[in-house]
mmCIF file of C-alpha atoms in Angstrom:
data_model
loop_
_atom_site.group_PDB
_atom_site.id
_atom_site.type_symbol
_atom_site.label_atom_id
_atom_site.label_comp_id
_atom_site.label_asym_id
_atom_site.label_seq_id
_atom_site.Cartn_x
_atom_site.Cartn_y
_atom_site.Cartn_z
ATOM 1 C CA UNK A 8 -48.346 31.815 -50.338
ATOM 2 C CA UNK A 9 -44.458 30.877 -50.748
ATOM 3 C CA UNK A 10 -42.638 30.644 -47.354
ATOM 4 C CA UNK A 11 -40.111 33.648 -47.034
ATOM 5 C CA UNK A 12 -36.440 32.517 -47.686
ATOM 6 C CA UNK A 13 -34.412 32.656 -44.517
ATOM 7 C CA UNK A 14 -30.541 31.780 -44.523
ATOM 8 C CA UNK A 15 -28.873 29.076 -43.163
ATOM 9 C CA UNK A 16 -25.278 27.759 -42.585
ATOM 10 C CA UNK A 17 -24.933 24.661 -44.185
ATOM 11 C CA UNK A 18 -22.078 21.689 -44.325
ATOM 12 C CA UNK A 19 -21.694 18.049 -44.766
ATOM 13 C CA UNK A 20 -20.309 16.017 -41.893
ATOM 14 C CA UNK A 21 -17.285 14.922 -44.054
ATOM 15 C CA UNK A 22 -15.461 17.954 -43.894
ATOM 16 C CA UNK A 23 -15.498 21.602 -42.042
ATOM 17 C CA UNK A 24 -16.506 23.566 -45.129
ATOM 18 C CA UNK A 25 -19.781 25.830 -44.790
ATOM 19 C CA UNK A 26 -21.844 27.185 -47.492
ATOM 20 C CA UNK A 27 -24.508 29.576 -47.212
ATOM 21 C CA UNK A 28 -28.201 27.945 -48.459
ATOM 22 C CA UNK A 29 -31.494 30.042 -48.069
ATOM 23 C CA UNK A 30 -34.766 28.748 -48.282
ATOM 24 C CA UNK A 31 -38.110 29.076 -46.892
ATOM 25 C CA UNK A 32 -38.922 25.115 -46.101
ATOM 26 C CA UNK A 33 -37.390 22.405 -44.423
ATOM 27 C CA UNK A 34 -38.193 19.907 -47.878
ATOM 28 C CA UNK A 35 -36.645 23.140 -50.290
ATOM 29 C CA UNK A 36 -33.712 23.360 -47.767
ATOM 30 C CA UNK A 37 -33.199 19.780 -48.406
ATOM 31 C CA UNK A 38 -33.060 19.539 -51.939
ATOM 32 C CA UNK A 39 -30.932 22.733 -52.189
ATOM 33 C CA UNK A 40 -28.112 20.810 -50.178
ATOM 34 C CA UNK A 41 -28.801 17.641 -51.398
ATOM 35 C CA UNK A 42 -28.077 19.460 -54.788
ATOM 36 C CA UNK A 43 -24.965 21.637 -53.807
ATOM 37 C CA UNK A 44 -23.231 18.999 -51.555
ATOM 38 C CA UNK A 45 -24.154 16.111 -54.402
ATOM 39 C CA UNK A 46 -25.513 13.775 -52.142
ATOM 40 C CA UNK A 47 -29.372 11.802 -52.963
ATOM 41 C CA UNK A 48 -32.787 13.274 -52.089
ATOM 42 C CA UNK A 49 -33.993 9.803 -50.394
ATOM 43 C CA UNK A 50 -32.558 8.805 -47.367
ATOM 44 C CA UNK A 51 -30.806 12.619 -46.834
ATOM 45 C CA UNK A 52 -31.851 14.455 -44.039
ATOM 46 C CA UNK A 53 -30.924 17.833 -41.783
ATOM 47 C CA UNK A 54 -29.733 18.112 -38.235
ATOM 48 C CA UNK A 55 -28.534 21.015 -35.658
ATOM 49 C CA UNK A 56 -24.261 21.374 -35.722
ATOM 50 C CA UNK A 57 -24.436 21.921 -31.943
ATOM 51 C CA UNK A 58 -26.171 18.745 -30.810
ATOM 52 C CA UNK A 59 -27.243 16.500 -33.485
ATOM 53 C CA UNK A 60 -30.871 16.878 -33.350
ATOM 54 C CA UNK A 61 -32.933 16.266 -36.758
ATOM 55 C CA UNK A 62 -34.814 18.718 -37.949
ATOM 56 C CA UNK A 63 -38.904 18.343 -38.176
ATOM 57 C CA UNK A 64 -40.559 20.791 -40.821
ATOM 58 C CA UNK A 65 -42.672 22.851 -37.447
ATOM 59 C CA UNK A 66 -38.992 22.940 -35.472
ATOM 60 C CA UNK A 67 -37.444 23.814 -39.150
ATOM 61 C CA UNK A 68 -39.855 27.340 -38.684
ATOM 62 C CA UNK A 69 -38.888 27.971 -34.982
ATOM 63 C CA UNK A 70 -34.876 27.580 -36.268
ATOM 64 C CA UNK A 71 -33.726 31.379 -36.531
ATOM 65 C CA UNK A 72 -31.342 32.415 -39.251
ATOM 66 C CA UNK A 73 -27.733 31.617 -39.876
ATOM 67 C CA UNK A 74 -28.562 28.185 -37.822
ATOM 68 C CA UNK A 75 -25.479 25.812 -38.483
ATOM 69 C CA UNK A 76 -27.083 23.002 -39.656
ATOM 70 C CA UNK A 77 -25.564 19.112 -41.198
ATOM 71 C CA UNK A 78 -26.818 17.544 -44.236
ATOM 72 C CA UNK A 79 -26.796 13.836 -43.667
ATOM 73 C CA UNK A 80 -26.415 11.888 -46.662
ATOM 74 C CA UNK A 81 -28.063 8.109 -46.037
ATOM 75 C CA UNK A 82 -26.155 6.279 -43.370
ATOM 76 C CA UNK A 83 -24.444 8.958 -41.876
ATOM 77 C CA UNK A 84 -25.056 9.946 -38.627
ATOM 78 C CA UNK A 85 -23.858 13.494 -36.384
ATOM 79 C CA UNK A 86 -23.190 13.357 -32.356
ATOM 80 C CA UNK A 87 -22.886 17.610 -32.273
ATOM 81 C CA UNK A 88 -19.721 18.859 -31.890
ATOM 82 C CA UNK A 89 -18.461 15.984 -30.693
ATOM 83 C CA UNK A 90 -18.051 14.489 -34.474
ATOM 84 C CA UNK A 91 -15.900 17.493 -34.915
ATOM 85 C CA UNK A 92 -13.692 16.399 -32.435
ATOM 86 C CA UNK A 93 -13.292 12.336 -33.156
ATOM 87 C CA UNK A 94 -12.595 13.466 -36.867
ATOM 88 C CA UNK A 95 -10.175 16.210 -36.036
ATOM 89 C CA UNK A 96 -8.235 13.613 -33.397
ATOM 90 C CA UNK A 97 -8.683 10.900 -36.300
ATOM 91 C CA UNK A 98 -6.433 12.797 -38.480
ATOM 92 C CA UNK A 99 -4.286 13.402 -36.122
ATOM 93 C CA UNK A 100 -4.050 10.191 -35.326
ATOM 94 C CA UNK A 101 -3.638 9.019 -38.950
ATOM 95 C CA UNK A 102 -1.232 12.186 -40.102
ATOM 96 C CA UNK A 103 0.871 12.089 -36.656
ATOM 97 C CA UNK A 104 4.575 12.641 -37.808
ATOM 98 C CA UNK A 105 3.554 15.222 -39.945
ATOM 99 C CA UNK A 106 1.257 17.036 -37.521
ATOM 100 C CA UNK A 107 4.524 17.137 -35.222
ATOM 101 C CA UNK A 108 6.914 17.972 -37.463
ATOM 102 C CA UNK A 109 4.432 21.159 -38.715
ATOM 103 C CA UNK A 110 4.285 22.343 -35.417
ATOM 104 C CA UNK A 111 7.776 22.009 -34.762
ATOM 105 C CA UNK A 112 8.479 24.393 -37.080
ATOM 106 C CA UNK A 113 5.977 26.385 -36.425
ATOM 107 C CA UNK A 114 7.819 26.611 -33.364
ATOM 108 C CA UNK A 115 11.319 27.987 -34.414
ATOM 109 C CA UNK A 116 9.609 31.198 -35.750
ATOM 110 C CA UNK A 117 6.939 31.732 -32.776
ATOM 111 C CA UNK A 118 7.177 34.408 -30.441
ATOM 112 C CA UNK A 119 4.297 34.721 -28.654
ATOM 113 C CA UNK A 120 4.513 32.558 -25.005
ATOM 114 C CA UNK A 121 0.974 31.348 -25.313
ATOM 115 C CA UNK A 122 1.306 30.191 -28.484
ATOM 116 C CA UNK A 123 4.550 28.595 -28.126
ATOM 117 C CA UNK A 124 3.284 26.613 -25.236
ATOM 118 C CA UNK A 125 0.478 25.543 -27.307
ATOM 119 C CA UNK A 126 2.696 23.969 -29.410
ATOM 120 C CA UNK A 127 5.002 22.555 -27.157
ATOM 121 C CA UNK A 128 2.155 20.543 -25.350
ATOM 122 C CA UNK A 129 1.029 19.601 -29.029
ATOM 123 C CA UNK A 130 4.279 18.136 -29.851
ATOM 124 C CA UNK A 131 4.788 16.987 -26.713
ATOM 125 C CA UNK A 132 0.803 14.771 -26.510
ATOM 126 C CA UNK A 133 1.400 13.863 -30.150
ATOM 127 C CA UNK A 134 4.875 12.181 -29.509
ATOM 128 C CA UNK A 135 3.464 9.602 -27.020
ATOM 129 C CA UNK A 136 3.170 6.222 -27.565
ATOM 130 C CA UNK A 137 1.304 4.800 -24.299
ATOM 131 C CA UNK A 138 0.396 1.278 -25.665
ATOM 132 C CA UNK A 139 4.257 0.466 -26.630
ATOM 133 C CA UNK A 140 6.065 -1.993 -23.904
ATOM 134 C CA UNK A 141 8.909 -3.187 -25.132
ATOM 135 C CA UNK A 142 12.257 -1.384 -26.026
ATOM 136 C CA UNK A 143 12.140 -1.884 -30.219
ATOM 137 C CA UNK A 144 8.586 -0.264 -29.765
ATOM 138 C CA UNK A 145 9.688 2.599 -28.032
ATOM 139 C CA UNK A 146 13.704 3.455 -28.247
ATOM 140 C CA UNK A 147 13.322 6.885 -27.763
ATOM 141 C CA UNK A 148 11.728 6.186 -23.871
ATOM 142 C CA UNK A 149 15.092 4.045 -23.020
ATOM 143 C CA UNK A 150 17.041 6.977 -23.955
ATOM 144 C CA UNK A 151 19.652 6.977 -21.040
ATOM 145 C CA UNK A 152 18.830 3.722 -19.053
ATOM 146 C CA UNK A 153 20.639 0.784 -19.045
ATOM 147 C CA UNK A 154 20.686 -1.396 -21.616
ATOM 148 C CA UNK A 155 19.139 -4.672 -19.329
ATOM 149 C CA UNK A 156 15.743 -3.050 -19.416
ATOM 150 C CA UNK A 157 13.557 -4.431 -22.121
ATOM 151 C CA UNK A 158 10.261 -2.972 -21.012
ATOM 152 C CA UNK A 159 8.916 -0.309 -19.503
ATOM 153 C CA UNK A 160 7.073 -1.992 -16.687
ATOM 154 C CA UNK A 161 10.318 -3.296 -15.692
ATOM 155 C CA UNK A 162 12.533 -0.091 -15.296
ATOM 156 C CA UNK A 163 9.528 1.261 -13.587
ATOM 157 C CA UNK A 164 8.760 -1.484 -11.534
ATOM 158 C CA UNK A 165 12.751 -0.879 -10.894
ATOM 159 C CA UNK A 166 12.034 2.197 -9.690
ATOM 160 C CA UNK A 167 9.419 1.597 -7.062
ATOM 161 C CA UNK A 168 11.699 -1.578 -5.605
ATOM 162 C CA UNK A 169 14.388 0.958 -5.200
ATOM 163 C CA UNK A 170 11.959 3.566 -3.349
ATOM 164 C CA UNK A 171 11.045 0.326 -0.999
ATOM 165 C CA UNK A 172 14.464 -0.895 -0.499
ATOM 166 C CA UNK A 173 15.265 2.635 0.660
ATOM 167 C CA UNK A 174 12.680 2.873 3.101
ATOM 168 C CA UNK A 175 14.234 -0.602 4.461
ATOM 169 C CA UNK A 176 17.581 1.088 4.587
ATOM 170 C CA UNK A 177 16.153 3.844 6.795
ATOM 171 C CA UNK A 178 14.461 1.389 9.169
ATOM 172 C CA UNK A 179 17.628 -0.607 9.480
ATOM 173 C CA UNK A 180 19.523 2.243 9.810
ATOM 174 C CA UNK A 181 17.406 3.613 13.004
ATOM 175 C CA UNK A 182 18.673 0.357 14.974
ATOM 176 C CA UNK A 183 21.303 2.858 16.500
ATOM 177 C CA UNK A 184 18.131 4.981 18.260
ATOM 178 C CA UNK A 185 16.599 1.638 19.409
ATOM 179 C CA UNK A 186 17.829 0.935 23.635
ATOM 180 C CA UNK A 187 20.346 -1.934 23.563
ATOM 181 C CA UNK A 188 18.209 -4.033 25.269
ATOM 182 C CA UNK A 189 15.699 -4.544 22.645
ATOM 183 C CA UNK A 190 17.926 -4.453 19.235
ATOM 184 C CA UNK A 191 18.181 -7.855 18.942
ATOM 185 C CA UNK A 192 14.078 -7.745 19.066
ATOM 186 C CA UNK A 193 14.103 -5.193 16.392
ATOM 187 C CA UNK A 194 16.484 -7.035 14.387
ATOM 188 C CA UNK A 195 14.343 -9.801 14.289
ATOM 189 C CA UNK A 196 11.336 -7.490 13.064
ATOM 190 C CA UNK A 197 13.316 -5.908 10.245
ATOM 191 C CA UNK A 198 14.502 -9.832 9.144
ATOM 192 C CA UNK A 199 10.418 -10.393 8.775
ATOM 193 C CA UNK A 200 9.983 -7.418 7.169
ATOM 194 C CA UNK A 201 12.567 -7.971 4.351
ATOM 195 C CA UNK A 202 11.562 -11.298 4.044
ATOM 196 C CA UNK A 203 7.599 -10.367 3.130
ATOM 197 C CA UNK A 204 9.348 -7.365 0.929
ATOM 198 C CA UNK A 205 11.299 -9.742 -0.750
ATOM 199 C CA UNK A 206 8.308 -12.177 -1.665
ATOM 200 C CA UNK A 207 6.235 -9.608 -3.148
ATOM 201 C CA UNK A 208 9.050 -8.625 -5.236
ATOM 202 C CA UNK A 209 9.072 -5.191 -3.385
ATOM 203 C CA UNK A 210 5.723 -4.197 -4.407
ATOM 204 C CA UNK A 211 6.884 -3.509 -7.734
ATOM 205 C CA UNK A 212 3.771 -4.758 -8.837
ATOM 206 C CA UNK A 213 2.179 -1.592 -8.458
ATOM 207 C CA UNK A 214 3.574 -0.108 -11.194
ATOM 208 C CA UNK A 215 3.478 -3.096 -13.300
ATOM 209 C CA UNK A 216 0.604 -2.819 -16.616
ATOM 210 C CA UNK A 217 0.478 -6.909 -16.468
ATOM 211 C CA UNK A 218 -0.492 -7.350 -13.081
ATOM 212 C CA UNK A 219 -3.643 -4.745 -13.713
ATOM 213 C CA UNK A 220 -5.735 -5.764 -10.769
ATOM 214 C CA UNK A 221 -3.175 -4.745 -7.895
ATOM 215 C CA UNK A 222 -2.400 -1.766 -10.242
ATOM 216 C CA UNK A 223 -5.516 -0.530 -10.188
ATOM 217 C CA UNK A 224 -5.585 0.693 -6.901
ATOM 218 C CA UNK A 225 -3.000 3.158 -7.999
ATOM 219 C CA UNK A 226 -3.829 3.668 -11.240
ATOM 220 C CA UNK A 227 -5.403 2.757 -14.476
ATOM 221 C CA UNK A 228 -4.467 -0.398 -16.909
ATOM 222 C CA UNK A 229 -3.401 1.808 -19.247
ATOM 223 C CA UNK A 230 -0.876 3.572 -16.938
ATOM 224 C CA UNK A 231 -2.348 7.014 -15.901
ATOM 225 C CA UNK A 232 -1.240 8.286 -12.349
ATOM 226 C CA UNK A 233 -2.931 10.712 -10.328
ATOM 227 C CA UNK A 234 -1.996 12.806 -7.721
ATOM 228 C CA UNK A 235 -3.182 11.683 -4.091
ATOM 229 C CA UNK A 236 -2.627 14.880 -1.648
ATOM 230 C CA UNK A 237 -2.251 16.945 -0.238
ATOM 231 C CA UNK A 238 -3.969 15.195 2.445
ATOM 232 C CA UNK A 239 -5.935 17.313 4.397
ATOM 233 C CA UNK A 240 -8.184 18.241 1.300
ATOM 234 C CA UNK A 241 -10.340 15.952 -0.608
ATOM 235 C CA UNK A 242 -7.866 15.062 -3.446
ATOM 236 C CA UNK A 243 -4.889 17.337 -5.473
ATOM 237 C CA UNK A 244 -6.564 20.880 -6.015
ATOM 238 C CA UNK A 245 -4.335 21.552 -9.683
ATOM 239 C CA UNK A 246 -5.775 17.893 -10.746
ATOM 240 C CA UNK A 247 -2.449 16.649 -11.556
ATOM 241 C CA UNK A 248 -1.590 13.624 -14.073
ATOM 242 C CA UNK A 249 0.774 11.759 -15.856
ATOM 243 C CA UNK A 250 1.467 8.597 -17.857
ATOM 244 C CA UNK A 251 5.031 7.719 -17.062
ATOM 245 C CA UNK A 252 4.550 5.110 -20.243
ATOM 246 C CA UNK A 253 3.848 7.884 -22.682
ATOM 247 C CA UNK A 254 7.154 9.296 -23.594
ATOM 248 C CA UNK A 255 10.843 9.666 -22.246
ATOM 249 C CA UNK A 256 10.022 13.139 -20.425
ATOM 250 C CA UNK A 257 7.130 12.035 -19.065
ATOM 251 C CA UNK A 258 9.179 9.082 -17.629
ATOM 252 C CA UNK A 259 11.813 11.744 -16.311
ATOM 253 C CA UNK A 260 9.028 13.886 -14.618
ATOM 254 C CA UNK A 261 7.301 11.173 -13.261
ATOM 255 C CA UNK A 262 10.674 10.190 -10.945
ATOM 256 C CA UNK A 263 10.203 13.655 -9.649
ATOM 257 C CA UNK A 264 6.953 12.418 -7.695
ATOM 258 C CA UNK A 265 6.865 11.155 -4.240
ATOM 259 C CA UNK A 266 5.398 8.446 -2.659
ATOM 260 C CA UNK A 267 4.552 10.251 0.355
ATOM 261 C CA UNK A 268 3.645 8.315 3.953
ATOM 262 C CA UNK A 269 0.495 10.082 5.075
ATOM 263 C CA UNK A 270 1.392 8.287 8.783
ATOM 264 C CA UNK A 271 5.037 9.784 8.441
ATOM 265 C CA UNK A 272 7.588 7.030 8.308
ATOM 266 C CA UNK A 273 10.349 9.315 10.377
ATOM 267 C CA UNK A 274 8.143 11.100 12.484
ATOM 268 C CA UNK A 275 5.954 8.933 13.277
ATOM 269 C CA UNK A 276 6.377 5.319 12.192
ATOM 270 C CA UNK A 277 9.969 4.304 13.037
ATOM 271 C CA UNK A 278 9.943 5.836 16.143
ATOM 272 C CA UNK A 279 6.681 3.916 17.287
ATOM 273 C CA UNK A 280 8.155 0.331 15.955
ATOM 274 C CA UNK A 281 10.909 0.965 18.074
ATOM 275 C CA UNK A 282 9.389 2.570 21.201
ATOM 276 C CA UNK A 283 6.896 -0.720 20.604
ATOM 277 C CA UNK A 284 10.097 -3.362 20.934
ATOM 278 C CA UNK A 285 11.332 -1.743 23.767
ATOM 279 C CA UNK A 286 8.395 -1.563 25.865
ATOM 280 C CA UNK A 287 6.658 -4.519 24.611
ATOM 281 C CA UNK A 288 6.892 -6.194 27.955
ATOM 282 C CA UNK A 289 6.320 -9.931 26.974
ATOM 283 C CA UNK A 290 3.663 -8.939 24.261
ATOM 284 C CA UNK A 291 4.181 -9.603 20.593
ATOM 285 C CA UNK A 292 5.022 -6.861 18.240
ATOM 286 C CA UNK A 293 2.224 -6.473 15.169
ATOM 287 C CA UNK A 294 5.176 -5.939 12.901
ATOM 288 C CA UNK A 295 2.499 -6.514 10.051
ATOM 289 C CA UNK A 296 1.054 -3.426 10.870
ATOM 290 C CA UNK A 297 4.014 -1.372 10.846
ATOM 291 C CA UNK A 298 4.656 -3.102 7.443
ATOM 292 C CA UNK A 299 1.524 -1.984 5.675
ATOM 293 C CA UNK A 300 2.519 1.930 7.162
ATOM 294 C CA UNK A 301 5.995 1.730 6.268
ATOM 295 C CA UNK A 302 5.571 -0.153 2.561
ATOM 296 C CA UNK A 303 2.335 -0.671 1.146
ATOM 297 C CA UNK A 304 -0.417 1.702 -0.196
ATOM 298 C CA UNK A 305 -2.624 1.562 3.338
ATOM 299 C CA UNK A 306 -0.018 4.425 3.798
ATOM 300 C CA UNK A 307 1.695 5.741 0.888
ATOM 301 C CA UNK A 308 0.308 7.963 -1.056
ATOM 302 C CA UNK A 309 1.404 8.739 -5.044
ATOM 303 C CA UNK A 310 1.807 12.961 -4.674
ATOM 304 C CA UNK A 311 3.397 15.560 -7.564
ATOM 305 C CA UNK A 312 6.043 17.265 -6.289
ATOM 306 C CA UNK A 313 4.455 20.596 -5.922
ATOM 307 C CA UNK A 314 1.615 18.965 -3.834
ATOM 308 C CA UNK A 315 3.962 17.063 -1.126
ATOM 309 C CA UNK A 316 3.133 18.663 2.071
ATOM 310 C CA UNK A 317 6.733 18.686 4.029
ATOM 311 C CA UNK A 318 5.389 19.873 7.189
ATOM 312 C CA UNK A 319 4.453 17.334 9.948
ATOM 313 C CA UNK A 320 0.934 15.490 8.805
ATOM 314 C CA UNK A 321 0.171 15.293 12.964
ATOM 315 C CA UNK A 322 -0.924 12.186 12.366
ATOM 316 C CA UNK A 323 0.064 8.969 14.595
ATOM 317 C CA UNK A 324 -0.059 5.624 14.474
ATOM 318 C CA UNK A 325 -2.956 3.441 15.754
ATOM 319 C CA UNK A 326 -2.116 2.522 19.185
ATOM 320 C CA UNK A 327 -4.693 -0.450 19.709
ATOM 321 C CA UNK A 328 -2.652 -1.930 16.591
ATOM 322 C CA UNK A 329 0.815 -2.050 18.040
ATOM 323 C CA UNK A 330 0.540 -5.463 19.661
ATOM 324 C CA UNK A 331 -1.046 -8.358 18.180
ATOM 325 C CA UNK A 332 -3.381 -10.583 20.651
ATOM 326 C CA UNK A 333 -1.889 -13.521 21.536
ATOM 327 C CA UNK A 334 -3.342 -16.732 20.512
ATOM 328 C CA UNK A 335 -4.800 -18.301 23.813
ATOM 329 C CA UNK A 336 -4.306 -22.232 24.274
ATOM 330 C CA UNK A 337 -6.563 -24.724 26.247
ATOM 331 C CA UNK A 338 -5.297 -27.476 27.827
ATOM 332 C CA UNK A 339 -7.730 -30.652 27.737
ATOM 333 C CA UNK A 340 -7.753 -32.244 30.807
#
């Protein structure tokens, strides 16, 4: 006796279009689509929509109706709904001016908030172009810097030198607080420390896409930042990110982000350094130490705006690495 017909949702994987298809048999099923969606017999074959699985004629029975399945034609394969997704970001990708300039003005006539910001982060994703360094590639992300940046990793790597030479400023600048007896001492320690800042091109490296392995530690090759605090939690709670490389307001917003000294450089850190010179009492100053607090990322942290904790961290230095040991010498007798 004939199988009882039972519906089914059926489409191919080249497009979203569904058609209805009844039929009491996995083979029937088959040749129904196979028919309807003009693909061959041989080689054809069904799956589920949801995860890809092909069908066998026993799971076929167990399926109940209105299943979404895909008809495979031979060589094609189906991930689930995943597929769905690569082909609908593969047009996007391929139709990209037009998909922004649709929702742009899509925009002038919506009123609903939700909506709108839909299509303000659409417009917004779809106008990046991450992989573009230099200025030709990208004119619209030089909008409003000067004219002697060429790249991107150099205005940014700009950027960061500037945040450095700051903090140098603001260590020179506490010479005042230092007793008189020791400022000569702490002179010296600021020359060393603007001597290693200035060989390692003020750790501008760290926002640099060519020099990828240093990056890394701060983020990815391809130029995605995350947020680092606040600090007393495992990592940033709202899961912030950007990609400063991506477009001109994404290079805006990302200035608004600190690099924030877990070990607080006025605090904590200055203070120390200079509390260190003055009482040093014939022992040598590890002004390396104070170096990686004050400048590299053993203490600075990359933090959105909204996640910078301003209160005091409570947090002090190491005191067992505030003098180096000095080097004992022998003499051979």
């Amino acid at each position: 006796m004939a199988e009882p017909l039972r519906p089914f949702r059926l489409r191919g994987c080249g497009g979203p279009q569904k058609f209805g298809v009844a039929a009491g048999s996995l083979r029937g099923l088959l040749r129904k689509g196979c028919r309807l969606l003009q693909l061959p017999l041989a080689g054809s074959r069904l799956c589920l929509y949801e995860d890809g699985t092909e069908l066998t004629e026993s799971y076929f029975r167990a399926l109940p109706p209105q299943t979404e399945l895909v008809l495979l034609g031979p060589g094609e394969s189906w991930r689930g709904c995943a597929s769905d997704i690569e082909r609908l970001l593969a047009a996007f990708y391929s139709q990209q001016g037009a998909v922004v300039e649709a929702a742009r003005k899509l925009l002038t006539d919506e009123r609903a908030p939700h909506r709108q910001k839909l299509l303000a982060d659409l417009i917004h994703n779809l106008s990046e172009n991450i992989l573009a360094e230099n200025k030709e590639d990208d004119k619209k992300w030089f909008e409003g810097l000067e004219s002697r940046f060429k790249n991107k990793s150099s205005y940014l790597r700009h950027s960061c030198e500037s945040r450095m030479r700051g903090y140098m400023r603001e260590v020179s600048g506490f010479i005042s607080n230092v007793h008189p007896a020791a400022r000569d001492a702490y002179r010296g320690i600021i020359d060393l420390m603007a001597e290693k800042l200035k060989s390692v091109k003020y750790n501008g490296c760290y926002f640099d896409r060519r020099e990828e392995e240093e990056a890394a530690r701060l983020c990815t090759a391809e130029g995605w930042f995350s947020c680092q605090g606040p600090f007393d939690r495992d990592d940033c709670p709202c899961k912030h990110s950007i990609n400063p490389y991506s477009n001109r307001e994404s290079r805006i917003l990302f200035s608004t982000w600190n690099l924030d000294h877990i070990i607080e450089k006025k605090r904590a850190v200055v203070p120390e350094l200079a509390e260190a010179v003055k009482t040093r009492d014939g022992r040598e100053v590890n002004w390396e130490y104070f170096y990686q607090l004050l400048f590299t990322l053993d203490n600075l942290k990359l933090v959105h705006i909204a996640c910078h904790k301003k209160t005091n961290h409570n947090l002090s230095c190491d005191k067992t690495r505030i003098y180096r040991k000095r080097k004992q010498t022998y003499e051979i007798s």
